[in-house]
JSON list of C-alpha atoms and ligand atoms in Angstrom, two decimals:
[
{"chain": "A", "resi": 1, "resn": "UNK", "atom": "CA", "xyz": [-5.55, -24.38, 26.83]},
{"chain": "A", "resi": 2, "resn": "UNK", "atom": "CA", "xyz": [-6.94, -22.66, 23.40]},
{"chain": "A", "resi": 3, "resn": "UNK", "atom": "CA", "xyz": [-5.38, -23.37, 19.78]},
{"chain": "A", "resi": 4, "resn": "UNK", "atom": "CA", "xyz": [-7.02, -21.40, 16.25]},
{"chain": "A", "resi": 5, "resn": "UNK", "atom": "CA", "xyz": [-5.67, -22.25, 13.40]},
{"chain": "A", "resi": 6, "resn": "UNK", "atom": "CA", "xyz": [-4.55, -18.98, 12.70]},
{"chain": "A", "resi": 7, "resn": "UNK", "atom": "CA", "xyz": [-2.89, -15.49, 15.16]},
{"chain": "A", "resi": 8, "resn": "UNK", "atom": "CA", "xyz": [-1.77, -12.50, 13.20]},
{"chain": "A", "resi": 9, "resn": "UNK", "atom": "CA", "xyz": [-0.56, -10.11, 16.05]},
{"chain": "A", "resi": 10, "resn": "UNK", "atom": "CA", "xyz": [-1.09, -6.45, 14.80]},
{"chain": "A", "resi": 11, "resn": "UNK", "atom": "CA", "xyz": [-4.15, -4.87, 13.38]},
{"chain": "A", "resi": 12, "resn": "UNK", "atom": "CA", "xyz": [-2.73, -1.99, 11.02]},
{"chain": "A", "resi": 13, "resn": "UNK", "atom": "CA", "xyz": [-3.39, -2.61, 7.17]},
{"chain": "A", "resi": 14, "resn": "UNK", "atom": "CA", "xyz": [-0.36, -5.87, 6.01]},
{"chain": "A", "resi": 15, "resn": "UNK", "atom": "CA", "xyz": [-2.70, -7.48, 9.94]},
{"chain": "A", "resi": 16, "resn": "UNK", "atom": "CA", "xyz": [-6.05, -7.16, 8.42]},
{"chain": "A", "resi": 17, "resn": "UNK", "atom": "CA", "xyz": [-4.88, -7.61, 4.50]},
{"chain": "A", "resi": 18, "resn": "UNK", "atom": "CA", "xyz": [-3.08, -10.97, 5.74]},
{"chain": "A", "resi": 19, "resn": "UNK", "atom": "CA", "xyz": [-6.46, -12.04, 8.18]},
{"chain": "A", "resi": 20, "resn": "UNK", "atom": "CA", "xyz": [-8.57, -11.04, 5.97]},
{"chain": "A", "resi": 21, "resn": "UNK", "atom": "CA", "xyz": [-7.12, -13.67, 3.06]},
{"chain": "A", "resi": 22, "resn": "UNK", "atom": "CA", "xyz": [-6.16, -16.52, 5.74]},
{"chain": "A", "resi": 23, "resn": "UNK", "atom": "CA", "xyz": [-9.40, -15.98, 6.54]},
{"chain": "A", "resi": 24, "resn": "UNK", "atom": "CA", "xyz": [-11.81, -15.91, 3.52]},
{"chain": "A", "resi": 25, "resn": "UNK", "atom": "CA", "xyz": [-9.60, -19.84, 2.95]},
{"chain": "A", "resi": 26, "resn": "UNK", "atom": "CA", "xyz": [-11.81, -21.27, 6.14]},
{"chain": "A", "resi": 27, "resn": "UNK", "atom": "CA", "xyz": [-9.16, -21.14, 7.99]},
{"chain": "A", "resi": 28, "resn": "UNK", "atom": "CA", "xyz": [-9.83, -20.03, 12.02]},
{"chain": "A", "resi": 29, "resn": "UNK", "atom": "CA", "xyz": [-8.36, -16.94, 12.69]},
{"chain": "A", "resi": 30, "resn": "UNK", "atom": "CA", "xyz": [-7.87, -14.13, 15.54]},
{"chain": "A", "resi": 31, "resn": "UNK", "atom": "CA", "xyz": [-5.64, -10.48, 15.20]},
{"chain": "A", "resi": 32, "resn": "UNK", "atom": "CA", "xyz": [-4.68, -9.68, 18.65]},
{"chain": "A", "resi": 33, "resn": "UNK", "atom": "CA", "xyz": [-4.62, -5.91, 19.11]},
{"chain": "A", "resi": 34, "resn": "UNK", "atom": "CA", "xyz": [-3.03, -4.33, 21.90]},
{"chain": "A", "resi": 35, "resn": "UNK", "atom": "CA", "xyz": [-4.96, -1.24, 20.84]},
{"chain": "A", "resi": 36, "resn": "UNK", "atom": "CA", "xyz": [-8.36, 0.09, 21.67]},
{"chain": "A", "resi": 37, "resn": "UNK", "atom": "CA", "xyz": [-8.40, -0.52, 17.82]},
{"chain": "A", "resi": 38, "resn": "UNK", "atom": "CA", "xyz": [-7.57, -1.05, 13.69]},
{"chain": "A", "resi": 39, "resn": "UNK", "atom": "CA", "xyz": [-5.03, 1.53, 12.29]},
{"chain": "A", "resi": 40, "resn": "UNK", "atom": "CA", "xyz": [-3.40, 3.67, 15.03]},
{"chain": "A", "resi": 41, "resn": "UNK", "atom": "CA", "xyz": [0.09, 2.90, 14.52]},
{"chain": "A", "resi": 42, "resn": "UNK", "atom": "CA", "xyz": [1.59, 3.68, 11.56]},
{"chain": "A", "resi": 43, "resn": "UNK", "atom": "CA", "xyz": [-0.84, 2.53, 9.17]},
{"chain": "A", "resi": 44, "resn": "UNK", "atom": "CA", "xyz": [-2.72, 6.25, 10.23]},
{"chain": "A", "resi": 45, "resn": "UNK", "atom": "CA", "xyz": [0.24, 8.52, 10.02]},
{"chain": "A", "resi": 46, "resn": "UNK", "atom": "CA", "xyz": [0.87, 7.59, 6.13]},
{"chain": "A", "resi": 47, "resn": "UNK", "atom": "CA", "xyz": [0.59, 10.07, 3.43]},
{"chain": "A", "resi": 48, "resn": "UNK", "atom": "CA", "xyz": [-1.88, 7.70, 2.00]},
{"chain": "A", "resi": 49, "resn": "UNK", "atom": "CA", "xyz": [0.01, 7.48, -1.48]},
{"chain": "A", "resi": 50, "resn": "UNK", "atom": "CA", "xyz": [-0.73, 4.45, -3.36]},
{"chain": "A", "resi": 51, "resn": "UNK", "atom": "CA", "xyz": [3.18, 4.47, -5.25]},
{"chain": "A", "resi": 52, "resn": "UNK", "atom": "CA", "xyz": [3.55, 3.62, -9.28]},
{"chain": "A", "resi": 53, "resn": "UNK", "atom": "CA", "xyz": [6.42, 1.24, -8.03]},
{"chain": "A", "resi": 54, "resn": "UNK", "atom": "CA", "xyz": [9.15, 3.04, -9.77]},
{"chain": "A", "resi": 55, "resn": "UNK", "atom": "CA", "xyz": [11.69, 3.75, -6.99]},
{"chain": "A", "resi": 56, "resn": "UNK", "atom": "CA", "xyz": [11.98, -0.24, -6.47]},
{"chain": "A", "resi": 57, "resn": "UNK", "atom": "CA", "xyz": [15.75, -1.52, -7.29]},
{"chain": "A", "resi": 58, "resn": "UNK", "atom": "CA", "xyz": [14.73, -4.43, -10.76]},
{"chain": "A", "resi": 59, "resn": "UNK", "atom": "CA", "xyz": [13.19, -7.10, -10.50]},
{"chain": "A", "resi": 60, "resn": "UNK", "atom": "CA", "xyz": [13.30, -7.32, -6.95]},
{"chain": "A", "resi": 61, "resn": "UNK", "atom": "CA", "xyz": [9.82, -8.54, -5.28]},
{"chain": "A", "resi": 62, "resn": "UNK", "atom": "CA", "xyz": [9.18, -4.77, -3.78]},
{"chain": "A", "resi": 63, "resn": "UNK", "atom": "CA", "xyz": [9.24, -3.76, -7.70]},
{"chain": "A", "resi": 64, "resn": "UNK", "atom": "CA", "xyz": [6.84, -6.77, -8.82]},
{"chain": "A", "resi": 65, "resn": "UNK", "atom": "CA", "xyz": [4.47, -6.87, -5.24]},
{"chain": "A", "resi": 66, "resn": "UNK", "atom": "CA", "xyz": [4.55, -2.90, -5.45]},
{"chain": "A", "resi": 67, "resn": "UNK", "atom": "CA", "xyz": [2.78, -2.71, -9.85]},
{"chain": "A", "resi": 68, "resn": "UNK", "atom": "CA", "xyz": [0.65, -5.89, -8.33]},
{"chain": "A", "resi": 69, "resn": "UNK", "atom": "CA", "xyz": [-0.52, -4.70, -5.71]},
{"chain": "A", "resi": 70, "resn": "UNK", "atom": "CA", "xyz": [-1.51, -0.88, -6.90]},
{"chain": "A", "resi": 71, "resn": "UNK", "atom": "CA", "xyz": [-3.65, -2.72, -9.55]},
{"chain": "A", "resi": 72, "resn": "UNK", "atom": "CA", "xyz": [-5.01, -5.40, -6.87]},
{"chain": "A", "resi": 73, "resn": "UNK", "atom": "CA", "xyz": [-5.96, -2.31, -4.64]},
{"chain": "A", "resi": 74, "resn": "UNK", "atom": "CA", "xyz": [-7.41, 0.57, -7.47]},
{"chain": "A", "resi": 75, "resn": "UNK", "atom": "CA", "xyz": [-9.93, -2.59, -8.84]},
{"chain": "A", "resi": 76, "resn": "UNK", "atom": "CA", "xyz": [-10.41, -3.19, -4.98]},
{"chain": "A", "resi": 77, "resn": "UNK", "atom": "CA", "xyz": [-11.32, 0.32, -3.69]},
{"chain": "A", "resi": 78, "resn": "UNK", "atom": "CA", "xyz": [-13.68, 0.92, -6.99]},
{"chain": "A", "resi": 79, "resn": "UNK", "atom": "CA", "xyz": [-15.51, -2.62, -6.58]},
{"chain": "A", "resi": 80, "resn": "UNK", "atom": "CA", "xyz": [-16.41, -1.32, -2.20]},
{"chain": "A", "resi": 81, "resn": "UNK", "atom": "CA", "xyz": [-16.69, 2.33, -3.86]},
{"chain": "A", "resi": 82, "resn": "UNK", "atom": "CA", "xyz": [-13.47, 2.73, -1.19]},
{"chain": "A", "resi": 83, "resn": "UNK", "atom": "CA", "xyz": [-12.42, 6.60, -1.76]},
{"chain": "A", "resi": 84, "resn": "UNK", "atom": "CA", "xyz": [-9.48, 6.64, -3.60]},
{"chain": "A", "resi": 85, "resn": "UNK", "atom": "CA", "xyz": [-8.57, 9.37, -6.33]},
{"chain": "A", "resi": 86, "resn": "UNK", "atom": "CA", "xyz": [-5.94, 7.19, -9.79]},
{"chain": "A", "resi": 87, "resn": "UNK", "atom": "CA", "xyz": [-4.33, 11.99, -9.60]},
{"chain": "A", "resi": 88, "resn": "UNK", "atom": "CA", "xyz": [-0.68, 10.99, -11.16]},
{"chain": "A", "resi": 89, "resn": "UNK", "atom": "CA", "xyz": [2.00, 12.42, -9.62]},
{"chain": "A", "resi": 90, "resn": "UNK", "atom": "CA", "xyz": [4.63, 14.87, -11.32]},
{"chain": "A", "resi": 91, "resn": "UNK", "atom": "CA", "xyz": [8.24, 14.56, -10.15]},
{"chain": "A", "resi": 92, "resn": "UNK", "atom": "CA", "xyz": [10.11, 17.26, -11.38]},
{"chain": "A", "resi": 93, "resn": "UNK", "atom": "CA", "xyz": [13.79, 18.92, -12.38]},
{"chain": "A", "resi": 94, "resn": "UNK", "atom": "CA", "xyz": [14.20, 21.75, -10.80]},
{"chain": "A", "resi": 95, "resn": "UNK", "atom": "CA", "xyz": [17.86, 22.34, -13.64]},
{"chain": "A", "resi": 96, "resn": "UNK", "atom": "CA", "xyz": [18.79, 21.27, -16.25]},
{"chain": "A", "resi": 97, "resn": "UNK", "atom": "CA", "xyz": [21.80, 18.60, -13.95]},
{"chain": "A", "resi": 98, "resn": "UNK", "atom": "CA", "xyz": [18.24, 17.24, -12.82]},
{"chain": "A", "resi": 99, "resn": "UNK", "atom": "CA", "xyz": [17.38, 15.43, -15.88]},
{"chain": "A", "resi": 100, "resn": "UNK", "atom": "CA", "xyz": [19.82, 12.71, -16.33]},
{"chain": "A", "resi": 101, "resn": "UNK", "atom": "CA", "xyz": [17.82, 11.69, -13.54]},
{"chain": "A", "resi": 102, "resn": "UNK", "atom": "CA", "xyz": [14.37, 11.38, -14.11]},
{"chain": "A", "resi": 103, "resn": "UNK", "atom": "CA", "xyz": [15.13, 10.20, -17.29]},
{"chain": "A", "resi": 104, "resn": "UNK", "atom": "CA", "xyz": [17.26, 6.43, -15.06]},
{"chain": "A", "resi": 105, "resn": "UNK", "atom": "CA", "xyz": [13.77, 6.71, -12.52]},
{"chain": "A", "resi": 106, "resn": "UNK", "atom": "CA", "xyz": [11.38, 6.34, -15.69]},
{"chain": "A", "resi": 107, "resn": "UNK", "atom": "CA", "xyz": [14.29, 3.72, -17.11]},
{"chain": "A", "resi": 108, "resn": "UNK", "atom": "CA", "xyz": [14.08, 1.72, -13.48]},
{"chain": "A", "resi": 109, "resn": "UNK", "atom": "CA", "xyz": [10.37, 2.82, -12.97]},
{"chain": "A", "resi": 110, "resn": "UNK", "atom": "CA", "xyz": [9.87, 0.63, -16.77]},
{"chain": "A", "resi": 111, "resn": "UNK", "atom": "CA", "xyz": [11.66, -2.21, -16.41]},
{"chain": "A", "resi": 112, "resn": "UNK", "atom": "CA", "xyz": [9.57, -2.00, -13.33]},
{"chain": "A", "resi": 113, "resn": "UNK", "atom": "CA", "xyz": [5.99, -3.09, -15.71]},
{"chain": "A", "resi": 114, "resn": "UNK", "atom": "CA", "xyz": [4.93, 0.47, -14.70]},
{"chain": "A", "resi": 115, "resn": "UNK", "atom": "CA", "xyz": [2.55, 2.21, -17.25]},
{"chain": "A", "resi": 116, "resn": "UNK", "atom": "CA", "xyz": [1.75, 5.38, -17.20]},
{"chain": "A", "resi": 117, "resn": "UNK", "atom": "CA", "xyz": [5.15, 7.51, -18.04]},
{"chain": "A", "resi": 118, "resn": "UNK", "atom": "CA", "xyz": [5.69, 9.91, -19.79]},
{"chain": "A", "resi": 119, "resn": "UNK", "atom": "CA", "xyz": [9.01, 12.34, -20.07]},
{"chain": "A", "resi": 120, "resn": "UNK", "atom": "CA", "xyz": [6.88, 15.06, -20.44]},
{"chain": "A", "resi": 121, "resn": "UNK", "atom": "CA", "xyz": [8.48, 19.26, -20.72]},
{"chain": "A", "resi": 122, "resn": "UNK", "atom": "CA", "xyz": [8.63, 21.45, -17.82]},
{"chain": "A", "resi": 123, "resn": "UNK", "atom": "CA", "xyz": [6.54, 24.29, -20.25]},
{"chain": "A", "resi": 124, "resn": "UNK", "atom": "CA", "xyz": [4.01, 21.16, -20.89]},
{"chain": "A", "resi": 125, "resn": "UNK", "atom": "CA", "xyz": [4.38, 20.44, -16.95]},
{"chain": "A", "resi": 126, "resn": "UNK", "atom": "CA", "xyz": [3.04, 23.80, -16.33]},
{"chain": "A", "resi": 127, "resn": "UNK", "atom": "CA", "xyz": [0.56, 24.05, -19.05]},
{"chain": "A", "resi": 128, "resn": "UNK", "atom": "CA", "xyz": [-1.26, 21.16, -16.79]},
{"chain": "A", "resi": 129, "resn": "UNK", "atom": "CA", "xyz": [0.06, 21.87, -13.17]},
{"chain": "A", "resi": 130, "resn": "UNK", "atom": "CA", "xyz": [0.34, 26.10, -13.82]},
{"chain": "A", "resi": 131, "resn": "UNK", "atom": "CA", "xyz": [1.47, 26.48, -9.89]},
{"chain": "A", "resi": 132, "resn": "UNK", "atom": "CA", "xyz": [4.87, 23.67, -10.87]},
{"chain": "A", "resi": 133, "resn": "UNK", "atom": "CA", "xyz": [8.28, 25.56, -11.46]},
{"chain": "A", "resi": 134, "resn": "UNK", "atom": "CA", "xyz": [10.69, 23.24, -13.40]},
{"chain": "A", "resi": 135, "resn": "UNK", "atom": "CA", "xyz": [11.93, 21.92, -16.41]},
{"chain": "A", "resi": 136, "resn": "UNK", "atom": "CA", "xyz": [11.06, 18.93, -16.93]},
{"chain": "A", "resi": 137, "resn": "UNK", "atom": "CA", "xyz": [8.81, 16.67, -15.41]},
{"chain": "A", "resi": 138, "resn": "UNK", "atom": "CA", "xyz": [8.08, 12.92, -14.96]},
{"chain": "A", "resi": 139, "resn": "UNK", "atom": "CA", "xyz": [4.07, 12.16, -15.21]},
{"chain": "A", "resi": 140, "resn": "UNK", "atom": "CA", "xyz": [3.38, 9.31, -13.20]},
{"chain": "A", "resi": 141, "resn": "UNK", "atom": "CA", "xyz": [-0.37, 8.44, -14.40]},
{"chain": "A", "resi": 142, "resn": "UNK", "atom": "CA", "xyz": [-1.24, 5.75, -12.22]},
{"chain": "A", "resi": 143, "resn": "UNK", "atom": "CA", "xyz": [0.30, 6.98, -8.32]},
{"chain": "A", "resi": 144, "resn": "UNK", "atom": "CA", "xyz": [-3.02, 8.06, -7.22]},
{"chain": "A", "resi": 145, "resn": "UNK", "atom": "CA", "xyz": [-4.72, 8.55, -3.41]},
{"chain": "A", "resi": 146, "resn": "UNK", "atom": "CA", "xyz": [-6.73, 6.04, -1.38]},
{"chain": "A", "resi": 147, "resn": "UNK", "atom": "CA", "xyz": [-8.27, 6.72, 1.78]},
{"chain": "A", "resi": 148, "resn": "UNK", "atom": "CA", "xyz": [-6.74, 4.65, 4.30]},
{"chain": "A", "resi": 149, "resn": "UNK", "atom": "CA", "xyz": [-9.36, 3.92, 6.98]},
{"chain": "A", "resi": 150, "resn": "UNK", "atom": "CA", "xyz": [-11.80, 3.71, 4.99]},
{"chain": "A", "resi": 151, "resn": "UNK", "atom": "CA", "xyz": [-9.51, 0.48, 3.56]},
{"chain": "A", "resi": 152, "resn": "UNK", "atom": "CA", "xyz": [-9.21, -1.13, 7.00]},
{"chain": "A", "resi": 153, "resn": "UNK", "atom": "CA", "xyz": [-12.22, -0.86, 7.66]},
{"chain": "A", "resi": 154, "resn": "UNK", "atom": "CA", "xyz": [-13.21, -2.85, 4.92]},
{"chain": "A", "resi": 155, "resn": "UNK", "atom": "CA", "xyz": [-10.53, -4.70, 5.10]},
{"chain": "A", "resi": 156, "resn": "UNK", "atom": "CA", "xyz": [-12.12, -5.82, 8.74]},
{"chain": "A", "resi": 157, "resn": "UNK", "atom": "CA", "xyz": [-16.07, -6.19, 7.69]},
{"chain": "A", "resi": 158, "resn": "UNK", "atom": "CA", "xyz": [-14.19, -8.98, 4.83]},
{"chain": "A", "resi": 159, "resn": "UNK", "atom": "CA", "xyz": [-11.86, -11.29, 8.04]},
{"chain": "A", "resi": 160, "resn": "UNK", "atom": "CA", "xyz": [-16.00, -10.75, 9.94]},
{"chain": "A", "resi": 161, "resn": "UNK", "atom": "CA", "xyz": [-17.42, -12.02, 7.53]},
{"chain": "A", "resi": 162, "resn": "UNK", "atom": "CA", "xyz": [-15.60, -14.48, 7.22]},
{"chain": "A", "resi": 163, "resn": "UNK", "atom": "CA", "xyz": [-15.38, -15.65, 10.16]},
{"chain": "A", "resi": 164, "resn": "UNK", "atom": "CA", "xyz": [-12.02, -14.23, 12.05]},
{"chain": "A", "resi": 165, "resn": "UNK", "atom": "CA", "xyz": [-12.30, -12.31, 15.58]},
{"chain": "A", "resi": 166, "resn": "UNK", "atom": "CA", "xyz": [-10.49, -9.11, 16.12]},
{"chain": "A", "resi": 167, "resn": "UNK", "atom": "CA", "xyz": [-9.52, -9.40, 19.87]},
{"chain": "A", "resi": 168, "resn": "UNK", "atom": "CA", "xyz": [-8.07, -5.52, 20.51]},
{"chain": "A", "resi": 169, "resn": "UNK", "atom": "CA", "xyz": [-6.55, -4.10, 23.51]},
{"chain": "A", "resi": 170, "resn": "UNK", "atom": "CA", "xyz": [-4.94, -7.36, 23.91]},
{"chain": "A", "resi": 171, "resn": "UNK", "atom": "CA", "xyz": [-1.03, -7.23, 23.82]},
{"chain": "A", "resi": 172, "resn": "UNK", "atom": "CA", "xyz": [0.69, -10.12, 22.96]},
{"chain": "A", "resi": 173, "resn": "UNK", "atom": "CA", "xyz": [3.86, -10.36, 25.73]},
{"chain": "A", "resi": 174, "resn": "UNK", "atom": "CA", "xyz": [5.12, -13.98, 25.38]},
{"chain": "A", "resi": 175, "resn": "UNK", "atom": "CA", "xyz": [4.19, -16.68, 22.87]},
{"chain": "A", "resi": 176, "resn": "UNK", "atom": "CA", "xyz": [5.95, -20.02, 20.99]},
{"chain": "A", "resi": 177, "resn": "UNK", "atom": "CA", "xyz": [6.00, -21.66, 17.71]},
{"chain": "A", "resi": 178, "resn": "UNK", "atom": "CA", "xyz": [4.66, -25.01, 16.27]},
{"chain": "A", "resi": 179, "resn": "UNK", "atom": "CA", "xyz": [4.65, -26.96, 14.02]},
{"chain": "A", "resi": 180, "resn": "UNK", "atom": "CA", "xyz": [0.60, -26.78, 14.12]},
{"chain": "A", "resi": 181, "resn": "UNK", "atom": "CA", "xyz": [0.92, -23.09, 15.01]},
{"chain": "A", "resi": 182, "resn": "UNK", "atom": "CA", "xyz": [1.63, -20.35, 17.57]},
{"chain": "A", "resi": 183, "resn": "UNK", "atom": "CA", "xyz": [0.17, -21.47, 20.86]},
{"chain": "A", "resi": 184, "resn": "UNK", "atom": "CA", "xyz": [0.18, -18.64, 23.37]},
{"chain": "B", "resi": 201, "resn": "FAD", "atom": "C1", "xyz": [5.34, 9.06, 8.00]},
{"chain": "B", "resi": 201, "resn": "FAD", "atom": "C2", "xyz": [4.96, 7.81, 6.66]},
{"chain": "B", "resi": 201, "resn": "FAD", "atom": "C3", "xyz": [4.35, 7.78, 5.76]},
{"chain": "B", "resi": 201, "resn": "FAD", "atom": "C4", "xyz": [4.22, 6.41, 5.09]},
{"chain": "B", "resi": 201, "resn": "FAD", "atom": "N1", "xyz": [3.13, 6.68, 3.31]},
{"chain": "B", "resi": 201, "resn": "FAD", "atom": "C5", "xyz": [2.90, 5.97, 2.53]},
{"chain": "B", "resi": 201, "resn": "FAD", "atom": "C6", "xyz": [2.07, 6.56, 2.47]},
{"chain": "B", "resi": 201, "resn": "FAD", "atom": "O1", "xyz": [2.54, 6.97, 0.87]},
{"chain": "B", "resi": 201, "resn": "FAD", "atom": "N2", "xyz": [2.16, 5.31, 0.91]},
{"chain": "B", "resi": 201, "resn": "FAD", "atom": "C7", "xyz": [2.11, 4.03, 1.59]},
{"chain": "B", "resi": 201, "resn": "FAD", "atom": "O2", "xyz": [1.21, 2.22, 0.78]},
{"chain": "B", "resi": 201, "resn": "FAD", "atom": "N3", "xyz": [3.13, 2.81, 2.71]},
{"chain": "B", "resi": 201, "resn": "FAD", "atom": "C8", "xyz": [3.30, 4.56, 3.16]},
{"chain": "B", "resi": 201, "resn": "FAD", "atom": "N4", "xyz": [3.84, 4.51, 4.70]},
{"chain": "B", "resi": 201, "resn": "FAD", "atom": "C9", "xyz": [4.38, 2.97, 4.60]},
{"chain": "B", "resi": 201, "resn": "FAD", "atom": "C10", "xyz": [2.91, 2.25, 5.62]},
{"chain": "B", "resi": 201, "resn": "FAD", "atom": "O3", "xyz": [2.11, 3.51, 5.97]},
{"chain": "B", "resi": 201, "resn": "FAD", "atom": "C11", "xyz": [3.13, 1.14, 6.77]},
{"chain": "B", "resi": 201, "resn": "FAD", "atom": "O4", "xyz": [4.17, -0.54, 5.62]},
{"chain": "B", "resi": 201, "resn": "FAD", "atom": "C12", "xyz": [2.18, 0.26, 6.99]},
{"chain": "B", "resi": 201, "resn": "FAD", "atom": "O5", "xyz": [1.27, 1.28, 7.31]},
{"chain": "B", "resi": 201, "resn": "FAD", "atom": "C13", "xyz": [2.65, -0.69, 7.83]},
{"chain": "B", "resi": 201, "resn": "FAD", "atom": "O6", "xyz": [1.51, -1.20, 8.63]},
{"chain": "B", "resi": 201, "resn": "FAD", "atom": "P1", "xyz": [0.75, -2.81, 9.22]},
{"chain": "B", "resi": 201, "resn": "FAD", "atom": "O7", "xyz": [0.47, -2.67, 9.81]},
{"chain": "B", "resi": 201, "resn": "FAD", "atom": "O8", "xyz": [2.19, -3.52, 9.02]},
{"chain": "B", "resi": 201, "resn": "FAD", "atom": "O9", "xyz": [2.06, -1.41, 10.18]},
{"chain": "B", "resi": 201, "resn": "FAD", "atom": "P2", "xyz": [1.09, -1.17, 11.71]},
{"chain": "B", "resi": 201, "resn": "FAD", "atom": "O10", "xyz": [0.22, 0.27, 10.71]},
{"chain": "B", "resi": 201, "resn": "FAD", "atom": "O11", "xyz": [1.56, -0.04, 12.76]},
{"chain": "B", "resi": 201, "resn": "FAD", "atom": "O12", "xyz": [0.39, -1.69, 12.25]},
{"chain": "B", "resi": 201, "resn": "FAD", "atom": "C14", "xyz": [0.87, -2.74, 13.00]},
{"chain": "B", "resi": 201, "resn": "FAD", "atom": "C15", "xyz": [-0.49, -2.88, 14.61]},
{"chain": "B", "resi": 201, "resn": "FAD", "atom": "O13", "xyz": [0.53, -4.15, 15.43]},
{"chain": "B", "resi": 201, "resn": "FAD", "atom": "C16", "xyz": [0.41, -3.22, 16.47]},
{"chain": "B", "resi": 201, "resn": "FAD", "atom": "N5", "xyz": [1.13, -4.23, 17.85]},
{"chain": "B", "resi": 201, "resn": "FAD", "atom": "C17", "xyz": [2.24, -3.72, 17.61]},
{"chain": "B", "resi": 201, "resn": "FAD", "atom": "N6", "xyz": [3.01, -5.18, 18.99]},
{"chain": "B", "resi": 201, "resn": "FAD", "atom": "C18", "xyz": [1.79, -4.88, 19.08]},
{"chain": "B", "resi": 201, "resn": "FAD", "atom": "C19", "xyz": [1.55, -6.50, 19.93]},
{"chain": "B", "resi": 201, "resn": "FAD", "atom": "N7", "xyz": [3.17, -6.63, 21.16]},
{"chain": "B", "resi": 201, "resn": "FAD", "atom": "N8", "xyz": [0.51, -7.39, 20.37]},
{"chain": "B", "resi": 201, "resn": "FAD", "atom": "C20", "xyz": [-0.62, -6.74, 20.10]},
{"chain": "B", "resi": 201, "resn": "FAD", "atom": "N9", "xyz": [-0.76, -5.73, 18.54]},
{"chain": "B", "resi": 201, "resn": "FAD", "atom": "C21", "xyz": [0.74, -4.78, 18.55]},
{"chain": "B", "resi": 201, "resn": "FAD", "atom": "C22", "xyz": [-0.24, -2.42, 16.39]},
{"chain": "B", "resi": 201, "resn": "FAD", "atom": "O14", "xyz": [-1.25, -1.75, 17.69]},
{"chain": "B", "resi": 201, "resn": "FAD", "atom": "C23", "xyz": [-0.81, -1.54, 15.32]},
{"chain": "B", "resi": 201, "resn": "FAD", "atom": "O15", "xyz": [-2.05, -1.69, 15.54]},
{"chain": "B", "resi": 201, "resn": "FAD", "atom": "C24", "xyz": [4.30, 5.47, 5.34]},
{"chain": "B", "resi": 201, "resn": "FAD", "atom": "C25", "xyz": [5.15, 4.74, 6.36]},
{"chain": "B", "resi": 201, "resn": "FAD", "atom": "C26", "xyz": [5.71, 6.35, 7.08]},
{"chain": "B", "resi": 201, "resn": "FAD", "atom": "C27", "xyz": [6.80, 6.48, 8.17]}
]
């Protein structure tokens, strides 16, 4: 029976990030992926938005991790030359009744520690983005986009450089755990 320190099941963005972190801590790490390549699941079917952290409940772990993770992601992309753009985002009110909702979002984002949030009049928002049609907008300057496949390739490279191994076309169909780790 083969034994390793850590098994990560799934080579999506989450599995790759975890495997990278484990391998870089010196743990023998194997990623087991059912498909023949990395990132063929949800990680290749998303909008590639780097979220600012506006929508999560105040003081939630999700809110904290989103704000911290966003900054780490931008730093990592910068350091590795991964295509990304801190392009910002407008959340718009198309009627005066919606302005209160925008103000609530503004407050929630600030409570979550999201920087770069600004309430704009419709005129101001449309001046900077002429395609918009709105009566007010919340601008989030820390929202962006990222080439998620390039990001995953970089996580894979880091993992392998630290001694991690990826096994493709290997669906996990059963397993058991013990205090010493998982035995397959
Ligand atoms: C429509 C949509 C849009 C989204 N837009 C965004 C966005 O803009 N920004 C953002 O941050 N997030 C977005 N998300 C969320 C984001 O895509 C996911 O949170 C993320 O991709 C999840 O990654 P994962 O590694 O957990 O899952 P996955 O990418 O699905 O990876 C799981 C992996 O496990 C493998 N696997 C499954 N079962 C087994 C098994 N038994 N044995 C071996 N391998 C197995 C699968 O093949 C797969 O490769 C979006 C999600 C959706 C659905």
